[in-house]
Short mmCIF file of C-alpha atoms in Angstrom, two decimals:
data_model
loop_
_atom_site.label_atom_id
_atom_site.label_comp_id
_atom_site.label_asym_id
_atom_site.label_seq_id
_atom_site.Cartn_x
_atom_site.Cartn_y
_atom_site.Cartn_z
CA UNK A 704 37.44 -6.81 -10.64
CA UNK A 705 36.34 -10.41 -10.01
CA UNK A 706 37.33 -12.89 -12.71
CA UNK A 707 33.80 -14.23 -12.93
CA UNK A 708 30.59 -12.23 -12.94
CA UNK A 709 29.20 -12.61 -9.42
CA UNK A 710 25.50 -13.23 -8.90
CA UNK A 711 23.28 -13.01 -5.83
CA UNK A 712 21.64 -16.29 -4.76
CA UNK A 713 18.03 -16.73 -5.92
CA UNK A 714 15.96 -17.05 -2.77
CA UNK A 715 12.20 -17.63 -2.93
CA UNK A 716 11.62 -14.04 -1.77
CA UNK A 717 14.11 -12.49 -4.19
CA UNK A 718 13.46 -14.35 -7.43
CA UNK A 719 11.73 -12.44 -10.23
CA UNK A 720 8.76 -14.66 -11.06
CA UNK A 721 6.51 -12.59 -13.30
CA UNK A 722 8.23 -11.82 -16.65
CA UNK A 723 11.30 -13.63 -15.39
CA UNK A 724 13.31 -12.74 -18.52
CA UNK A 725 13.51 -9.23 -17.09
CA UNK A 726 15.23 -10.48 -13.94
CA UNK A 727 18.88 -9.77 -13.23
CA UNK A 728 21.01 -11.24 -10.42
CA UNK A 729 24.52 -10.06 -11.21
CA UNK A 730 26.01 -7.77 -8.58
CA UNK A 731 27.22 -5.14 -11.02
CA UNK A 732 23.78 -4.54 -12.56
CA UNK A 733 22.10 -4.37 -9.16
CA UNK A 734 24.75 -2.19 -7.50
CA UNK A 735 24.73 0.22 -10.47
CA UNK A 736 21.00 0.80 -10.09
CA UNK A 737 21.38 1.40 -6.34
CA UNK A 738 24.29 3.83 -6.71
CA UNK A 739 22.54 5.97 -9.32
CA UNK A 740 19.29 6.25 -7.34
CA UNK A 741 19.21 9.51 -5.36
CA UNK A 742 16.57 8.26 -2.91
CA UNK A 743 16.32 4.65 -1.78
CA UNK A 744 13.26 3.25 0.00
CA UNK A 745 14.07 1.23 3.10
CA UNK A 746 11.48 -1.07 4.65
CA UNK A 747 11.57 -2.91 7.98
CA UNK A 748 9.18 -4.39 10.53
CA UNK A 749 8.07 -1.98 13.17
CA UNK A 750 7.45 -3.74 16.49
CA UNK A 751 4.69 -1.43 17.72
CA UNK A 752 2.83 -0.92 14.46
CA UNK A 753 0.37 -3.08 12.52
CA UNK A 754 2.10 -1.84 9.34
CA UNK A 755 5.67 -2.19 8.08
CA UNK A 756 7.76 0.98 8.14
CA UNK A 757 9.09 2.55 4.95
CA UNK A 758 11.52 5.47 4.76
CA UNK A 759 13.19 7.36 1.90
CA UNK A 760 16.94 7.38 2.58
CA UNK A 761 20.18 8.22 0.84
CA UNK A 762 22.75 5.45 0.45
CA UNK A 763 25.63 4.00 -1.54
CA UNK A 764 27.28 0.62 -2.04
CA UNK A 765 30.89 0.47 -0.83
CA UNK A 766 33.58 -1.59 0.81
CA UNK A 767 35.38 -0.10 3.80
CA UNK A 768 37.71 -3.13 3.94
CA UNK A 769 38.64 -2.66 0.28
CA UNK A 770 37.72 0.84 -0.92
CA UNK A 771 39.02 0.09 -4.41
CA UNK A 772 36.39 -2.65 -4.91
CA UNK A 773 34.31 -2.13 -8.02
CA UNK A 774 30.57 -2.40 -8.60
CA UNK A 775 30.76 -6.11 -9.44
CA UNK A 776 32.38 -7.00 -6.11
CA UNK A 777 30.75 -7.99 -2.84
CA UNK A 778 29.82 -4.67 -1.23
CA UNK A 779 27.92 -3.32 1.74
CA UNK A 780 25.18 -0.74 1.53
CA UNK A 781 25.78 2.38 3.64
CA UNK A 782 22.70 4.35 4.63
CA UNK A 783 22.78 7.82 6.05
CA UNK A 784 20.49 8.71 8.92
CA UNK A 785 20.05 10.12 12.37
CA UNK A 786 20.43 8.65 15.82
CA UNK A 787 16.95 9.70 16.79
CA UNK A 788 15.14 7.88 14.04
CA UNK A 789 13.28 4.62 14.57
CA UNK A 790 15.45 2.66 12.16
CA UNK A 791 18.65 3.71 13.87
CA UNK A 792 17.20 2.91 17.29
CA UNK A 793 16.01 -0.51 16.21
CA UNK A 794 19.37 -1.41 14.72
CA UNK A 795 21.18 -0.19 17.85
CA UNK A 796 18.99 -2.07 20.32
CA UNK A 797 20.56 -4.91 22.24
CA UNK A 798 20.10 -8.09 20.22
CA UNK A 799 17.38 -10.28 21.72
CA UNK A 800 18.29 -13.49 19.93
CA UNK A 801 21.07 -15.12 17.97
CA UNK A 802 19.35 -14.15 14.71
CA UNK A 803 19.16 -10.53 15.90
CA UNK A 804 22.93 -10.25 16.29
CA UNK A 805 23.10 -10.05 12.50
CA UNK A 806 21.22 -6.76 12.67
CA UNK A 807 17.81 -5.50 11.67
CA UNK A 808 16.33 -7.23 8.58
CA UNK A 809 15.65 -4.62 5.90
CA UNK A 810 14.56 -4.54 2.27
CA UNK A 811 15.88 -1.67 0.17
CA UNK A 812 14.40 -0.64 -3.19
CA UNK A 813 16.01 1.49 -5.90
CA UNK A 814 13.92 2.36 -8.95
CA UNK A 815 14.39 4.45 -12.08
CA UNK A 816 11.82 5.21 -14.76
CA UNK A 817 13.35 5.54 -18.23
CA UNK A 818 10.24 5.99 -20.33
CA UNK A 819 6.47 5.92 -20.76
CA UNK A 820 5.61 2.99 -23.04
CA UNK A 821 2.40 3.89 -24.90
CA UNK A 822 0.77 0.88 -26.57
CA UNK A 823 -2.49 0.33 -28.46
CA UNK A 824 -4.32 -1.01 -25.41
CA UNK A 825 -4.21 0.17 -21.77
CA UNK A 826 -3.10 -3.33 -20.71
CA UNK A 827 -0.01 -3.22 -22.91
CA UNK A 828 1.05 0.15 -21.52
CA UNK A 829 4.19 -0.01 -19.44
CA UNK A 830 7.20 1.90 -18.21
CA UNK A 831 10.76 1.41 -19.27
CA UNK A 832 12.38 0.98 -15.87
CA UNK A 833 15.30 -0.36 -13.89
CA UNK A 834 14.48 -1.49 -10.39
CA UNK A 835 16.55 -3.30 -7.79
CA UNK A 836 15.80 -4.70 -4.35
CA UNK A 837 18.43 -5.70 -1.79
CA UNK A 838 17.74 -7.74 1.35
CA UNK A 839 20.10 -7.62 4.29
CA UNK A 840 20.80 -6.86 7.93
CA UNK A 841 21.40 -3.30 9.09
CA UNK A 842 23.78 -2.39 11.88
CA UNK A 843 24.92 0.94 13.22
CA UNK A 844 28.49 1.82 12.19
CA UNK A 845 30.48 2.55 15.35
CA UNK A 846 34.04 2.67 13.98
CA UNK A 847 34.96 6.32 13.36
CA UNK A 848 37.11 5.63 10.29
CA UNK A 849 34.35 3.53 8.68
CA UNK A 850 31.79 6.22 9.47
CA UNK A 851 33.95 8.87 7.80
CA UNK A 852 34.46 6.58 4.79
CA UNK A 853 30.69 6.22 4.42
CA UNK A 854 29.98 9.93 4.93
CA UNK A 855 32.48 10.81 2.19
CA UNK A 856 31.01 8.13 -0.12
CA UNK A 857 27.48 9.42 0.38
CA UNK A 858 28.37 13.13 0.10
CA UNK A 859 30.21 12.47 -3.15
CA UNK A 860 27.19 10.57 -4.51
CA UNK A 861 25.25 13.85 -4.41
CA UNK A 862 27.95 15.76 -6.34
CA UNK A 863 31.24 14.01 -7.17
CA UNK A 864 34.09 15.73 -5.34
CA UNK A 865 31.79 17.69 -3.03
CA UNK A 866 33.32 16.22 0.16
CA UNK A 867 36.76 17.72 -0.56
CA UNK A 868 35.09 20.97 -1.62
CA UNK A 869 33.30 21.51 1.69
CA UNK A 870 34.38 22.08 5.32
CA UNK A 871 35.89 18.77 6.45
CA UNK A 872 36.45 16.83 8.59
CA UNK A 873 33.16 16.89 10.51
CA UNK A 874 33.62 18.14 14.07
CA UNK A 875 32.79 16.12 17.19
CA UNK A 876 29.21 17.38 17.39
CA UNK A 877 28.62 16.52 13.72
CA UNK A 878 30.06 13.02 14.15
CA UNK A 879 27.83 12.56 17.19
CA UNK A 880 24.61 13.73 15.53
CA UNK A 881 25.07 11.71 12.34
CA UNK A 882 24.55 7.98 12.15
CA UNK A 883 25.44 5.59 9.41
CA UNK A 884 23.96 2.13 8.94
CA UNK A 885 25.82 -0.64 7.23
CA UNK A 886 23.62 -3.23 5.53
CA UNK A 887 25.28 -6.61 4.99
CA UNK A 888 23.56 -7.88 1.87
CA UNK A 889 22.00 -11.35 2.00
CA UNK A 890 20.71 -11.27 -1.55
CA UNK A 891 19.02 -9.13 -4.14
CA UNK A 892 17.64 -8.91 -7.64
CA UNK A 893 16.85 -6.40 -10.34
CA UNK A 894 14.19 -6.11 -12.99
CA UNK A 895 14.71 -4.17 -16.19
CA UNK A 896 12.33 -3.29 -19.02
CA UNK A 897 13.43 -1.41 -22.09
CA UNK A 898 12.41 -0.98 -25.69
CA UNK A 899 9.29 -0.13 -27.62
CA UNK A 900 5.67 -1.19 -26.96
CA UNK A 901 4.46 -4.69 -27.83
CA UNK A 902 0.79 -5.30 -28.45
CA UNK A 903 -1.20 -8.46 -28.96
CA UNK A 904 -1.55 -9.85 -32.48
CA UNK A 905 -5.30 -9.15 -32.64
CA UNK A 906 -4.74 -5.47 -32.05
CA UNK A 907 -1.79 -5.28 -34.44
CA UNK A 908 -4.06 -6.57 -37.22
CA UNK A 909 -6.68 -3.88 -36.58
CA UNK A 910 -5.86 -1.27 -39.24
CA UNK A 911 -8.40 1.27 -38.02
CA UNK A 912 -6.88 1.05 -34.54
CA UNK A 913 -3.33 1.45 -35.87
CA UNK A 914 -4.40 4.55 -37.74
CA UNK A 915 -6.04 6.05 -34.67
CA UNK A 916 -3.66 5.36 -31.75
CA UNK A 917 -0.12 6.79 -31.56
CA UNK A 918 2.30 4.21 -30.15
CA UNK A 919 5.86 4.64 -28.98
CA UNK A 920 7.94 5.71 -26.02
CA UNK A 921 8.24 9.04 -24.24
CA UNK A 922 11.75 9.05 -22.68
CA UNK A 923 11.82 10.07 -18.99
CA UNK A 924 14.94 11.37 -17.28
CA UNK A 925 15.93 13.42 -14.26
CA UNK A 926 17.40 16.83 -15.04
CA UNK A 927 19.68 18.99 -12.90
CA UNK A 928 18.83 22.67 -13.38
CA UNK A 929 21.02 25.74 -13.29
CA UNK A 930 22.68 25.98 -9.84
CA UNK A 931 21.05 28.78 -7.81
CA UNK A 932 23.39 30.51 -5.33
CA UNK A 933 22.17 30.74 -1.72
CA UNK A 934 21.85 33.83 0.49
CA UNK A 935 25.35 33.63 2.00
CA UNK A 936 27.20 32.31 -1.05
CA UNK A 937 30.31 34.39 -1.80
CA UNK A 938 31.80 32.31 -4.63
CA UNK A 939 31.01 34.36 -7.72
CA UNK A 940 31.15 31.57 -10.30
CA UNK A 941 29.68 28.09 -10.07
CA UNK A 942 32.81 25.95 -9.55
CA UNK A 943 34.04 23.83 -12.47
CA UNK A 944 33.49 20.45 -10.72
CA UNK A 945 29.83 21.34 -10.13
CA UNK A 946 29.17 22.87 -13.54
CA UNK A 947 30.85 19.91 -15.21
CA UNK A 948 28.83 17.40 -13.18
CA UNK A 949 25.52 19.08 -14.01
CA UNK A 950 26.41 19.05 -17.70
CA UNK A 951 27.66 15.46 -17.83
CA UNK A 952 24.95 13.98 -15.61
CA UNK A 953 22.25 15.59 -17.75
CA UNK A 954 23.77 14.33 -20.99
CA UNK A 955 24.33 10.81 -19.64
CA UNK A 956 20.92 10.30 -18.15
CA UNK A 957 19.09 11.72 -21.18
CA UNK A 958 20.95 9.49 -23.59
CA UNK A 959 20.41 6.46 -21.31
CA UNK A 960 16.64 7.07 -21.42
CA UNK A 961 16.67 7.48 -25.21
CA UNK A 962 18.83 4.39 -25.60
CA UNK A 963 16.44 2.42 -23.36
CA UNK A 964 13.56 3.36 -25.68
CA UNK A 965 15.14 1.72 -28.71
CA UNK A 966 17.01 -1.23 -27.15
CA UNK A 967 15.42 -4.44 -25.90
CA UNK A 968 17.06 -5.98 -22.84
CA UNK A 969 14.60 -8.80 -22.21
CA UNK A 970 15.03 -11.98 -24.23
CA UNK A 971 11.37 -12.90 -24.29
CA UNK A 972 9.10 -9.97 -24.76
CA UNK A 973 6.05 -9.46 -22.59
CA UNK A 974 4.72 -6.03 -21.91
CA UNK A 975 1.95 -6.36 -19.46
CA UNK A 976 4.01 -5.35 -16.45
CA UNK B 396 -14.51 20.01 -1.43
CA UNK B 397 -14.74 19.50 2.32
CA UNK B 398 -15.54 22.64 4.32
CA UNK B 399 -12.63 22.00 6.66
CA UNK B 400 -9.15 20.86 5.76
CA UNK B 401 -9.08 17.17 6.66
CA UNK B 402 -6.06 15.67 8.40
CA UNK B 403 -4.93 12.10 8.95
CA UNK B 404 -4.73 11.00 12.60
CA UNK B 405 -1.23 11.13 14.12
CA UNK B 406 -0.43 7.56 15.13
CA UNK B 407 2.87 6.70 16.85
CA UNK B 408 4.09 5.02 13.64
CA UNK B 409 3.01 7.84 11.33
CA UNK B 410 4.07 10.96 13.22
CA UNK B 411 7.04 12.91 11.89
CA UNK B 412 9.36 13.11 14.90
CA UNK B 413 12.69 14.36 13.57
CA UNK B 414 12.38 17.91 12.21
CA UNK B 415 8.67 17.82 13.02
CA UNK B 416 8.09 21.26 11.49
CA UNK B 417 8.48 19.55 8.12
CA UNK B 418 5.57 17.18 8.86
CA UNK B 419 2.25 17.48 7.07
CA UNK B 420 -0.95 15.60 7.86
CA UNK B 421 -3.55 17.22 5.64
CA UNK B 422 -5.06 14.90 3.07
CA UNK B 423 -4.63 17.25 0.14
CA UNK B 424 -0.86 17.64 0.58
CA UNK B 425 -0.35 13.90 1.03
CA UNK B 426 -2.63 12.84 -1.83
CA UNK B 427 -1.01 15.38 -4.18
CA UNK B 428 2.42 13.87 -3.57
CA UNK B 429 1.09 10.34 -4.17
CA UNK B 430 -0.74 11.25 -7.39
CA UNK B 431 2.27 12.97 -8.95
CA UNK B 432 4.69 10.12 -8.16
CA UNK B 433 5.08 7.83 -11.18
CA UNK B 434 6.37 4.88 -9.11
CA UNK B 435 5.19 4.18 -5.58
CA UNK B 436 7.02 1.78 -3.26
CA UNK B 437 4.74 -0.71 -1.52
CA UNK B 438 5.94 -2.65 1.51
CA UNK B 439 4.29 -5.57 3.31
CA UNK B 440 5.24 -8.51 5.51
CA UNK B 441 6.12 -11.61 3.60
CA UNK B 442 5.16 -14.76 5.55
CA UNK B 443 7.94 -16.98 4.23
CA UNK B 444 10.80 -14.48 4.26
CA UNK B 445 13.00 -13.08 7.03
CA UNK B 446 12.77 -9.72 5.25
CA UNK B 447 9.84 -7.45 4.45
CA UNK B 448 8.82 -7.27 0.79
CA UNK B 449 9.05 -4.04 -1.19
CA UNK B 450 7.75 -3.51 -4.72
CA UNK B 451 7.67 -0.55 -7.09
CA UNK B 452 4.06 -0.11 -8.27
CA UNK B 453 1.92 2.37 -10.10
CA UNK B 454 -1.08 3.81 -8.27
CA UNK B 455 -3.49 6.69 -7.84
CA UNK B 456 -5.81 8.04 -5.16
CA UNK B 457 -9.49 7.93 -6.11
CA UNK B 458 -13.04 7.38 -4.93
CA UNK B 459 -15.18 4.90 -6.83
CA UNK B 460 -18.19 5.78 -4.68
CA UNK B 461 -17.76 9.48 -5.50
CA UNK B 462 -15.56 9.93 -8.57
CA UNK B 463 -15.86 13.73 -8.34
CA UNK B 464 -14.11 13.76 -4.95
CA UNK B 465 -11.13 16.08 -4.88
CA UNK B 466 -7.63 15.56 -3.47
CA UNK B 467 -8.58 16.86 -0.03
CA UNK B 468 -11.36 14.27 0.40
CA UNK B 469 -11.20 10.81 1.93
CA UNK B 470 -9.89 8.62 -0.90
CA UNK B 471 -8.70 5.08 -1.53
CA UNK B 472 -5.40 4.21 -3.13
CA UNK B 473 -5.70 2.02 -6.23
CA UNK B 474 -2.65 -0.05 -7.12
CA UNK B 475 -2.17 -1.78 -10.42
CA UNK B 476 -0.74 -5.27 -10.47
CA UNK B 477 -1.02 -8.84 -11.59
CA UNK B 478 -2.89 -11.84 -10.24
CA UNK B 479 0.28 -13.90 -10.12
CA UNK B 480 2.26 -11.59 -7.89
CA UNK B 481 2.86 -12.26 -4.21
CA UNK B 482 1.09 -9.11 -3.08
CA UNK B 483 -2.04 -9.96 -5.03
CA UNK B 484 -2.02 -13.52 -3.71
CA UNK B 485 -1.62 -12.40 -0.12
CA UNK B 486 -4.44 -9.92 -0.38
CA UNK B 487 -6.70 -12.52 -2.03
CA UNK B 488 -6.07 -15.27 0.50
CA UNK B 489 -8.93 -16.29 2.73
CA UNK B 490 -8.77 -14.16 5.86
CA UNK B 491 -7.42 -16.13 8.84
CA UNK B 492 -8.61 -13.76 11.57
CA UNK B 493 -10.98 -10.90 12.18
CA UNK B 494 -8.11 -8.44 11.75
CA UNK B 495 -7.24 -10.02 8.41
CA UNK B 496 -10.69 -9.35 6.96
CA UNK B 497 -9.60 -5.73 6.64
CA UNK B 498 -7.00 -6.82 4.09
CA UNK B 499 -3.23 -6.99 3.93
CA UNK B 500 -1.44 -4.28 5.95
CA UNK B 501 0.76 -2.22 3.62
CA UNK B 502 2.89 0.90 3.80
CA UNK B 503 3.18 2.95 0.61
CA UNK B 504 5.84 5.59 0.02
CA UNK B 505 5.85 8.38 -2.58
CA UNK B 506 8.94 10.58 -2.81
CA UNK B 507 10.09 13.44 -5.02
CA UNK B 508 13.46 15.16 -5.03
CA UNK B 509 13.24 18.86 -5.91
CA UNK B 510 16.85 19.90 -5.43
CA UNK B 511 20.37 19.24 -4.20
CA UNK B 512 21.01 21.50 -1.21
CA UNK B 513 24.76 22.25 -1.11
CA UNK B 514 25.89 23.72 2.22
CA UNK B 515 29.27 24.64 3.71
CA UNK B 516 29.59 21.35 5.62
CA UNK B 517 28.71 17.81 4.56
CA UNK B 518 26.36 17.54 7.55
CA UNK B 519 24.29 20.50 6.45
CA UNK B 520 23.86 19.09 2.94
CA UNK B 521 20.32 18.03 2.17
CA UNK B 522 17.75 17.51 -0.55
CA UNK B 523 14.72 19.59 -1.19
CA UNK B 524 12.07 16.89 -1.20
CA UNK B 525 8.43 16.00 -0.79
CA UNK B 526 7.77 12.56 0.62
CA UNK B 527 4.56 10.89 1.76
CA UNK B 528 3.77 7.57 3.41
CA UNK B 529 0.32 6.01 3.60
CA UNK B 530 -0.63 3.07 5.82
CA UNK B 531 -3.63 0.93 5.05
CA UNK B 532 -5.17 -2.41 4.21
CA UNK B 533 -5.07 -3.76 0.66
CA UNK B 534 -7.82 -5.85 -0.88
CA UNK B 535 -8.32 -7.18 -4.37
CA UNK B 536 -10.98 -5.28 -6.33
CA UNK B 537 -13.56 -7.79 -7.56
CA UNK B 538 -16.32 -5.49 -8.81
CA UNK B 539 -15.93 -5.06 -12.58
CA UNK B 540 -17.11 -1.45 -12.66
CA UNK B 541 -14.73 -0.48 -9.85
CA UNK B 542 -11.86 -2.26 -11.60
CA UNK B 543 -12.55 -0.37 -14.83
CA UNK B 544 -12.74 2.91 -12.88
CA UNK B 545 -9.31 2.22 -11.37
CA UNK B 546 -7.75 1.10 -14.67
CA UNK B 547 -8.90 4.31 -16.35
CA UNK B 548 -7.65 6.41 -13.40
CA UNK B 549 -4.22 4.77 -13.53
CA UNK B 550 -3.86 4.85 -17.34
CA UNK B 551 -4.73 8.55 -17.36
CA UNK B 552 -2.11 9.18 -14.65
CA UNK B 553 0.57 8.15 -17.17
CA UNK B 554 -0.74 10.53 -19.86
CA UNK B 555 -3.98 12.48 -19.24
CA UNK B 556 -6.63 11.35 -21.72
CA UNK B 557 -4.70 8.26 -22.80
CA UNK B 558 -7.49 5.85 -21.80
CA UNK B 559 -9.96 7.35 -24.31
CA UNK B 560 -7.17 7.48 -26.91
CA UNK B 561 -6.43 3.76 -26.79
CA UNK B 562 -8.38 0.56 -27.58
CA UNK B 563 -11.05 0.31 -24.88
CA UNK B 564 -12.77 -1.34 -23.14
CA UNK B 565 -10.37 -4.12 -22.14
CA UNK B 566 -11.55 -7.52 -23.38
CA UNK B 567 -12.34 -10.48 -21.14
CA UNK B 568 -8.79 -11.84 -21.22
CA UNK B 569 -7.37 -8.44 -20.30
CA UNK B 570 -9.81 -8.01 -17.43
CA UNK B 571 -8.86 -11.48 -16.21
CA UNK B 572 -5.09 -10.97 -16.36
CA UNK B 573 -5.08 -7.57 -14.67
CA UNK B 574 -5.62 -7.09 -10.98
CA UNK B 575 -6.26 -3.95 -9.03
CA UNK B 576 -5.76 -3.52 -5.30
CA UNK B 577 -7.73 -1.03 -3.28
CA UNK B 578 -5.95 0.25 -0.18
CA UNK B 579 -8.25 1.65 2.51
CA UNK B 580 -6.08 4.26 4.16
CA UNK B 581 -5.72 4.10 7.96
CA UNK B 582 -3.44 7.09 8.22
CA UNK B 583 -0.48 8.82 6.62
CA UNK B 584 1.91 11.71 6.75
CA UNK B 585 4.18 13.77 4.55
CA UNK B 586 7.49 15.49 5.04
CA UNK B 587 8.58 18.45 2.96
CA UNK B 588 11.87 20.36 2.79
CA UNK B 589 12.36 23.37 0.58
CA UNK B 590 14.52 26.46 0.40
CA UNK B 591 18.20 27.28 0.51
CA UNK B 592 20.97 25.75 2.66
CA UNK B 593 21.33 26.63 6.33
CA UNK B 594 24.67 26.24 8.03
CA UNK B 595 25.72 26.54 11.66
CA UNK B 596 26.73 29.94 12.99
CA UNK B 597 30.36 28.92 13.49
CA UNK B 598 30.75 28.09 9.81
CA UNK B 599 28.86 31.19 8.68
CA UNK B 600 31.42 33.33 10.53
CA UNK B 601 34.37 31.65 8.80
CA UNK B 602 35.19 34.11 6.00
CA UNK B 603 37.85 31.90 4.40
CA UNK B 604 35.33 29.06 4.22
CA UNK B 605 32.64 31.31 2.72
CA UNK B 606 35.08 32.43 0.04
CA UNK B 607 36.04 28.86 -0.79
CA UNK B 608 32.78 26.83 -0.81
CA UNK B 609 29.93 27.51 -3.24
CA UNK B 610 26.56 27.17 -1.51
CA UNK B 611 23.11 27.02 -2.99
CA UNK B 612 20.60 24.69 -4.58
CA UNK B 613 20.74 22.69 -7.80
CA UNK B 614 17.08 22.20 -8.84
CA UNK B 615 16.17 18.60 -9.75
CA UNK B 616 13.19 17.72 -11.91
CA UNK B 617 11.94 14.90 -14.09
CA UNK B 618 11.84 15.65 -17.81
CA UNK B 619 9.72 14.03 -20.52
CA UNK B 620 11.68 13.79 -23.76
CA UNK B 621 10.55 13.99 -27.37
CA UNK B 622 8.05 11.16 -28.02
CA UNK B 623 9.71 8.43 -30.14
CA UNK B 624 7.32 6.54 -32.44
CA UNK B 625 7.38 2.73 -32.18
CA UNK B 626 7.86 0.17 -34.97
CA UNK B 627 4.18 -0.23 -35.83
CA UNK B 628 3.05 3.34 -35.21
CA UNK B 629 1.07 4.71 -38.17
CA UNK B 630 0.01 8.06 -36.73
CA UNK B 631 2.25 10.54 -38.51
CA UNK B 632 2.13 13.35 -35.95
CA UNK B 633 2.39 13.12 -32.20
CA UNK B 634 -1.23 13.79 -31.12
CA UNK B 635 -2.05 17.16 -29.58
CA UNK B 636 -3.06 15.74 -26.14
CA UNK B 637 0.33 14.03 -25.83
CA UNK B 638 2.42 16.90 -27.16
CA UNK B 639 0.57 19.32 -24.90
CA UNK B 640 1.05 17.10 -21.85
CA UNK B 641 4.80 16.74 -22.44
CA UNK B 642 5.13 20.51 -22.78
CA UNK B 643 2.99 21.41 -19.77
CA UNK B 644 4.35 18.70 -17.46
CA UNK B 645 7.91 19.77 -18.21
CA UNK B 646 7.18 23.43 -17.56
CA UNK B 647 5.23 22.72 -14.36
CA UNK B 648 7.74 20.37 -12.77
CA UNK B 649 10.73 22.56 -13.63
CA UNK B 650 9.15 25.67 -12.16
CA UNK B 651 8.07 23.71 -9.06
CA UNK B 652 11.69 22.64 -8.46
CA UNK B 653 12.95 26.20 -8.96
CA UNK B 654 10.22 27.56 -6.70
CA UNK B 655 11.14 24.99 -4.02
CA UNK B 656 14.73 26.26 -4.09
CA UNK B 657 13.75 29.78 -3.10
CA UNK B 658 10.74 29.19 -0.83
CA UNK B 659 10.85 27.92 2.75
CA UNK B 660 7.97 25.68 3.76
CA UNK B 661 9.16 24.70 7.23
CA UNK B 662 8.40 27.12 10.05
CA UNK B 663 11.47 26.29 12.09
CA UNK B 664 14.53 25.78 10.01
CA UNK B 665 16.77 22.76 10.53
CA UNK B 666 18.71 21.34 7.66
CA UNK B 667 20.44 18.28 8.85
CA UNK B 668 17.99 15.83 7.31
#
C-alpha cells in the first residue's frame, strides 16, 4: 500500500472537462472500475482502415514484478487475446520508430451503469455510472512465467479460484494459441455519477409538473443466475467456491447500485450528462 | 420491412476473422444489439493525442426520414452528447478536405455478456456474448425537428414512454445545451457466442478431471431494481408504465441469458474466444 494516494497525471486528452467534479484521477478508484468490468473496450488505430478499431476484451490490472501490489499501486493492464487477431499482430510487429518501441498506443474503457436517473425533464435524465479510461502502450507478453501469471489473474477474475479448480497448467499447444498483451499505462481518468435526480429551479417550482411526473432512480445491476450444468458435467453439486461467489457477487453489486442511488459523490451537482 | 434480409458489406476492417462462424452481418441482428445496449463505446482519432479517444455514450438506431423503419432497415445511429465535448467539437469543425465533409470517422461498440462459460481448462473458458461494432461518419444534427426526434428516441430507450411522461418539449436553453450526433453507417458486424462449454477431446477423455471440475454456464443478465423515489418526488405510486417496464425487462433479459446458455448459434463450434 503506498503511503500517499497515487494519482494519474492530467493530460489534455485524459482530463475530465465537462462536469469536472465527477472526475477522478486516483489509481485505486480507476483500477477498481477496470477490475470489476467483465468486458473492456479496447481502441487503437488501424493502419488500413479509415476508422479506428474497437474490440471487447477481457482484462485485469496486475503487477508481475510485485504480485502482492494492491489496487492503489502502479499496475499494468493485462489483456487476453489471440495471436491471430489484428491487435496482437499490430503489437507484435517490428517497431518502425523509436516511439513504436513502447508498443501500440491503445485506449481502454471500462464502464458500469448503476442506475437510471429519472428527472422531471428529458434533459435532466441521466445514469448513475462509473466509467474509467486508461491510455497506454500494448506489447505482447513473451515471458512464459509472466504469461501464466496473467492467465491465472484473468481466469480468476471470471470466478475467483477457478484457475486452481480447472485443468492446469496449460499445455504447450494452449500456451502457443493464447496471447496476452501487457499495457503499460501512461495515464487515465474516471468519471462517476451517483445520487438522485436534480432538476432546474423553474421545473421544481411547477407544482402541476411535480404532481404528474415520478422522479427517482431505478437501480441497475448485473446478476449471476443459477449455474446450469453442461452436457459432460459429472460433478453433482455446484462447488462451494462457485455457489458462494454467485451469492456474494449478487449481494455486493445490488447493494452498490442501491447505495449509489442515495449517495452523492460529486461535490458540485450537475445532472445534464 | 425489407423484402430481403439486408447485410452490411464485409470490409477488411469489419470482417470477423477469428471464429468466423460467430460473425453476423445482417442489419437486424446488429441493430438489435446496439438498441438494447444502455452504454455504447465510441472511438475516434484525437488530433492532439498519441492515443485514440474512447467515450461511453448513449445512442439508438433510427430513421428521421422514415420513423416507421424497422430494425432490419437502413438506419442512422443517433448519439446523445454535449456541445462542449471533444467529439462534438471535432464533428462540428469546418471540414478540411472532401473526405472530411462526410463527418468524423467513428467506431461504435455495443456488447452484452449473457453468461460465464466454465470449461475443464482455462483456455476453453469463454463468455456467452453478443457484440456489435458499427463504423461510420458522425455529424452534428442541426435540424430542430431531427434533433427532437433523436432526443425522444433516446429518452424512450431508457424507459419506454418516458418522453411523454416528462416535461416536454425542451425549452430553448435545453435545445441549445444538448447536442445530438448522427452517424451515417458505412458498415458493421456482430459476433455472437452462445451455448455450453466445449473442451478438447483429450480433456473430455480424462475421467478424473471430469469428476473433479464442474462445467457449465452461469447466466449473466442486467437487473432493474425497485424504483427508489427521489427527494422531490410527489407521485405516490410508481407509475404503471415504469413498473411494467421494470417487470418485463427483467423477465425478458433473464430468459434471454438462460436461453443463450442452452442454445448454440454458431454453426461450427470453437470455444477458445
